Structures are given as C-alpha cells and as structure tokens.
Amino acid sequence: MNMKMLPVGPLETNCYILEDEKTREAAVIDPGADAPAIIAALEGTAVRYILLTHGHYDHTGAAEALLKAYPDAALYIHEADFLGVDPALFPLSAGRDGVKFYGEGDSLPLGELTLQVFHTPGHSKGSVTLRCGNLLFCGDTLFAGSCGRTDLAGGSMTEMLASLRRLGELEGDLQVLPGHMETSTLEAERRYNPYLRQALREKR
C-alpha cells in the first residue's frame, strides 16, 4: 500500500491518501481544506472513497469539492456526526447523493486492502478510527502525547477514555496517524501518553 500525509488548512489537519498499489484505488481520509492540493496528490489514482473520521469543519472542508471532482466516489461519515453537528461545521446538506454512513464493525474494501471501522466517540459523538493493516487513522481521538478535546458539542471525557482504552488494547505496535501534529506508534503512546495511560489503568 501507499500512504501520503498532507497537512491542510489553517489548523494543519492531516489529510491522508491511502492507495492500493496493485489496483491504484485510493481513499482520501479527512479532506479538511485545500482541495486543489489533494486532487494533485491523487493524480493517477481511482478515488473510491472520501472517509471522514468526524464531522468538524477542519476535517470536512474540502469534501464537497472532492465529490464534485470524483462523482463516483462514496463519502462516508458516522451518522451521529452527519445529523448531529452544527450545519455550519459540515458543508454537505442532508440527503446529498454520495453520502453514506459507517459505524462499528464495518469494513470497506480498497483494492486488495481492507479498512476496518471502530466507533471511538469522545471528541464527537460520531468519531471513528480507521484501521488498515498496521495503520491506525485516529482522527481527533488519539494524538501523539495527547488526545482530542472533549469540551465541544458532543464531546465526553468518559467516552474519550473508553475509546482510548480500546485503541490501547489493540495488539501490536501500530502506526498512529492522528488528525493533527506528528505521527507516532501505539507502543510509544502506551508508554508516554498520559491520557492513554490513564485510560488503560481504569477498569471498565
């Protein structure tokens, strides 16, 4: 597989492009802004998905432009964030063709790759984490050394800790690809991230 990371927009949201090398099918994860740069990075691929880890504007701002550029692509978001956030934060109107919902336990084929969907609320009600092989696209749930804020509408520290615990209990040293700032590894976060350490200490 091929993976590119493009920091976009004033908040430097990490937009990821995931591509199956054999089929050249691609998924765009969190197109927060700067559609022309994202489209340029997608040259030569067949865009199958536009995947949103949650509905905040800094992760969705270029979604509509990408749908126009790639009309055969399917845009996925968790239903709680499509219907539950301030419309000003999400640029697409309800019922827009091409918008689909995914949630816990779903999987999406991408060429010979498979993306698994984990519902990881805490930053928002509909936050999801996407896993492909050893890559973990965490959105604003797990950051390097930190976690997403929980003081926005739909946020919950209780839910955040439960989501962090779930990610921390995944087997292996996966690559942590967050929605902002630098990447990390799951083992590093287990050892040094105070929020993840707290989550793993607490009993269910």
CSV table of C-alpha atoms in Angstrom, one decimal:
chain,number,residue,atom,x,y,z
A,1,MET,CA,0.0,0.0,0.0
A,2,ASN,CA,1.0,3.6,-0.5
A,3,MET,CA,0.1,6.3,2.1
A,4,LYS,CA,0.6,10.1,1.8
A,5,MET,CA,0.0,12.7,4.6
A,6,LEU,CA,-0.9,16.3,3.6
A,7,PRO,CA,-1.3,18.9,6.4
A,8,VAL,CA,-4.1,21.2,5.1
A,9,GLY,CA,-5.9,24.3,6.2
A,10,PRO,CA,-5.2,26.9,9.0
A,11,LEU,CA,-5.3,24.2,11.7
A,12,GLU,CA,-3.0,21.9,9.7
A,13,THR,CA,-5.3,19.0,9.6
A,14,ASN,CA,-3.6,15.8,8.5
A,15,CYS,CA,-5.3,14.6,5.3
A,16,TYR,CA,-4.3,11.1,4.3
A,17,ILE,CA,-4.4,9.4,1.0
A,18,LEU,CA,-4.3,5.6,1.1
A,19,GLU,CA,-3.7,3.7,-2.2
A,20,ASP,CA,-3.7,0.1,-3.1
A,21,GLU,CA,-0.6,-0.3,-5.2
A,22,LYS,CA,-2.0,-3.1,-7.5
A,23,THR,CA,-5.4,-1.6,-8.4
A,24,ARG,CA,-4.5,2.1,-7.8
A,25,GLU,CA,-7.8,2.5,-5.9
A,26,ALA,CA,-7.5,5.3,-3.4
A,27,ALA,CA,-9.3,6.6,-0.3
A,28,VAL,CA,-9.0,10.2,1.0
A,29,ILE,CA,-9.2,10.5,4.8
A,30,ASP,CA,-10.2,13.8,6.3
A,31,PRO,CA,-10.0,16.3,3.4
A,32,GLY,CA,-10.1,19.4,5.6
A,33,ALA,CA,-9.2,22.1,3.1
A,34,ASP,CA,-7.1,22.8,0.0
A,35,ALA,CA,-8.9,20.6,-2.5
A,36,PRO,CA,-6.6,21.5,-5.4
A,37,ALA,CA,-3.5,20.2,-3.4
A,38,ILE,CA,-5.4,17.0,-2.5
A,39,ILE,CA,-6.6,16.5,-6.1
A,40,ALA,CA,-3.0,17.0,-7.4
A,41,ALA,CA,-1.8,14.3,-4.9
A,42,LEU,CA,-4.4,11.9,-6.2
A,43,GLU,CA,-3.3,12.1,-9.8
A,44,GLY,CA,-3.2,8.7,-11.4
A,45,THR,CA,-5.4,7.0,-8.9
A,46,ALA,CA,-9.0,5.9,-9.0
A,47,VAL,CA,-10.7,7.6,-6.0
A,48,ARG,CA,-13.2,5.2,-4.4
A,49,TYR,CA,-13.8,6.7,-1.0
A,50,ILE,CA,-13.8,10.0,0.8
A,51,LEU,CA,-13.7,9.0,4.5
A,52,LEU,CA,-14.3,11.3,7.4
A,53,THR,CA,-13.3,10.5,11.0
A,54,HIS,CA,-15.7,13.0,12.3
A,55,GLY,CA,-17.8,16.0,11.2
A,56,HIS,CA,-15.9,19.1,12.3
A,57,TYR,CA,-15.2,21.6,9.6
A,58,ASP,CA,-11.4,21.3,9.7
A,59,HIS,CA,-11.7,17.7,8.6
A,60,THR,CA,-14.5,18.1,6.1
A,61,GLY,CA,-13.9,21.4,4.4
A,62,ALA,CA,-12.8,20.0,1.0
A,63,ALA,CA,-15.2,17.1,0.9
A,64,GLU,CA,-17.8,18.8,-1.3
A,65,ALA,CA,-15.2,19.9,-3.8
A,66,LEU,CA,-13.8,16.3,-3.9
A,67,LEU,CA,-17.2,14.9,-4.5
A,68,LYS,CA,-17.6,17.2,-7.5
A,69,ALA,CA,-14.2,16.2,-8.8
A,70,TYR,CA,-14.8,12.5,-8.2
A,71,PRO,CA,-18.5,11.9,-8.7
A,72,ASP,CA,-18.1,8.1,-8.5
A,73,ALA,CA,-16.5,8.3,-5.1
A,74,ALA,CA,-18.6,7.5,-2.0
A,75,LEU,CA,-18.3,9.8,1.1
A,76,TYR,CA,-18.6,8.1,4.4
A,77,ILE,CA,-19.2,9.5,7.9
A,78,HIS,CA,-20.8,8.2,11.1
A,79,GLU,CA,-24.5,9.0,11.2
A,80,ALA,CA,-24.2,10.8,14.6
A,81,ASP,CA,-21.8,13.4,13.2
A,82,PHE,CA,-23.7,13.9,9.9
A,83,LEU,CA,-27.0,14.6,11.6
A,84,GLY,CA,-25.9,15.8,15.0
A,85,VAL,CA,-23.4,18.6,14.4
A,86,ASP,CA,-23.9,22.3,13.6
A,87,PRO,CA,-24.6,22.5,9.8
A,88,ALA,CA,-22.0,25.3,9.7
A,89,LEU,CA,-19.4,22.7,10.7
A,90,PHE,CA,-20.3,20.3,7.9
A,91,PRO,CA,-20.6,21.5,4.3
A,92,LEU,CA,-23.0,18.9,2.9
A,93,SER,CA,-26.8,19.0,3.1
A,94,ALA,CA,-28.7,16.1,4.5
A,95,GLY,CA,-29.7,13.6,1.9
A,96,ARG,CA,-26.9,14.5,-0.5
A,97,ASP,CA,-26.2,11.8,-3.1
A,98,GLY,CA,-23.0,10.0,-2.4
A,99,VAL,CA,-23.1,10.3,1.4
A,100,LYS,CA,-23.1,7.0,3.2
A,101,PHE,CA,-22.9,6.1,6.9
A,102,TYR,CA,-20.5,3.7,8.5
A,103,GLY,CA,-20.0,2.6,12.0
A,104,GLU,CA,-18.7,0.0,14.5
A,105,GLY,CA,-17.7,-3.3,12.8
A,106,ASP,CA,-18.0,-2.1,9.2
A,107,SER,CA,-15.3,-2.8,6.7
A,108,LEU,CA,-14.5,-1.2,3.4
A,109,PRO,CA,-12.6,-3.0,0.6
A,110,LEU,CA,-10.0,-0.9,-1.2
A,111,GLY,CA,-8.4,-3.0,-4.0
A,112,GLU,CA,-6.7,-5.7,-2.1
A,113,LEU,CA,-6.8,-3.7,1.2
A,114,THR,CA,-9.5,-3.6,3.8
A,115,LEU,CA,-10.3,-0.7,6.1
A,116,GLN,CA,-11.9,-1.5,9.5
A,117,VAL,CA,-14.2,0.9,11.2
A,118,PHE,CA,-14.1,1.5,15.0
A,119,HIS,CA,-16.6,3.8,16.6
A,120,THR,CA,-14.4,5.9,19.0
A,121,PRO,CA,-16.6,8.7,20.5
A,122,GLY,CA,-15.2,11.3,22.9
A,123,HIS,CA,-14.2,14.2,20.7
A,124,SER,CA,-17.6,14.0,19.0
A,125,LYS,CA,-20.5,11.5,19.1
A,126,GLY,CA,-19.7,10.1,15.7
A,127,SER,CA,-15.9,10.0,15.8
A,128,VAL,CA,-14.4,6.9,14.2
A,129,THR,CA,-10.9,5.4,13.9
A,130,LEU,CA,-10.0,3.6,10.7
A,131,ARG,CA,-7.5,0.7,10.6
A,132,CYS,CA,-5.8,-0.7,7.5
A,133,GLY,CA,-3.2,-3.3,8.3
A,134,ASN,CA,-0.8,-1.7,10.7
A,135,LEU,CA,-2.0,1.9,10.1
A,136,LEU,CA,-4.4,3.5,12.6
A,137,PHE,CA,-6.1,6.7,11.3
A,138,CYS,CA,-7.3,8.2,14.6
A,139,GLY,CA,-8.8,11.5,13.6
A,140,ASP,CA,-9.0,13.6,16.8
A,141,THR,CA,-9.2,10.7,19.2
A,142,LEU,CA,-5.6,9.8,19.8
A,143,PHE,CA,-2.7,12.3,19.2
A,144,ALA,CA,1.0,11.9,19.8
A,145,GLY,CA,1.2,12.5,23.5
A,146,SER,CA,-2.3,13.7,23.9
A,147,CYS,CA,-6.0,13.2,22.8
A,148,GLY,CA,-8.7,15.3,21.2
A,149,ARG,CA,-10.5,18.0,23.2
A,150,THR,CA,-13.8,16.9,24.8
A,151,ASP,CA,-15.3,20.4,25.6
A,152,LEU,CA,-17.1,20.8,22.2
A,153,ALA,CA,-20.7,19.8,21.5
A,154,GLY,CA,-21.0,16.0,21.6
A,155,GLY,CA,-17.7,15.6,23.5
A,156,SER,CA,-17.2,13.5,26.6
A,157,MET,CA,-14.1,12.7,28.6
A,158,THR,CA,-15.7,9.5,29.8
A,159,GLU,CA,-16.3,8.3,26.3
A,160,MET,CA,-12.8,9.5,25.2
A,161,LEU,CA,-11.1,7.4,27.9
A,162,ALA,CA,-13.2,4.4,26.9
A,163,SER,CA,-12.2,4.9,23.2
A,164,LEU,CA,-8.5,5.4,24.1
A,165,ARG,CA,-8.6,2.3,26.2
A,166,ARG,CA,-9.9,0.4,23.3
A,167,LEU,CA,-7.2,1.6,21.0
A,168,GLY,CA,-4.5,1.0,23.6
A,169,GLU,CA,-5.6,-2.6,23.9
A,170,LEU,CA,-5.2,-3.4,20.2
A,171,GLU,CA,-2.4,-5.9,19.7
A,172,GLY,CA,0.8,-4.9,18.1
A,173,ASP,CA,2.8,-1.7,17.7
A,174,LEU,CA,0.5,0.0,15.1
A,175,GLN,CA,1.4,3.3,13.4
A,176,VAL,CA,-0.7,6.1,15.0
A,177,LEU,CA,-1.8,8.6,12.3
A,178,PRO,CA,-3.6,11.4,14.1
A,179,GLY,CA,-5.7,14.2,12.7
A,180,HIS,CA,-3.2,16.9,13.7
A,181,MET,CA,0.5,17.1,14.5
A,182,GLU,CA,3.1,14.4,14.1
A,183,THR,CA,2.6,10.7,13.8
A,184,SER,CA,3.5,8.1,16.5
A,185,THR,CA,3.3,4.5,17.3
A,186,LEU,CA,0.9,2.7,19.6
A,187,GLU,CA,3.7,1.4,21.8
A,188,ALA,CA,5.1,4.9,22.3
A,189,GLU,CA,1.6,6.2,23.2
A,190,ARG,CA,1.1,3.3,25.7
A,191,ARG,CA,4.3,4.2,27.4
A,192,TYR,CA,4.3,8.0,27.3
A,193,ASN,CA,0.8,9.4,26.6
A,194,PRO,CA,-0.8,10.4,30.0
A,195,TYR,CA,-4.4,10.1,28.7
A,196,LEU,CA,-3.9,6.7,27.2
A,197,ARG,CA,-2.0,5.6,30.3
A,198,GLN,CA,-4.9,6.8,32.5
A,199,ALA,CA,-7.4,5.0,30.2
A,200,LEU,CA,-5.5,1.7,30.4
A,201,ARG,CA,-5.3,2.0,34.2
A,202,GLU,CA,-9.0,2.4,34.7
A,203,LYS,CA,-11.3,-0.6,35.0
A,204,ARG,CA,-14.4,-0.9,32.8
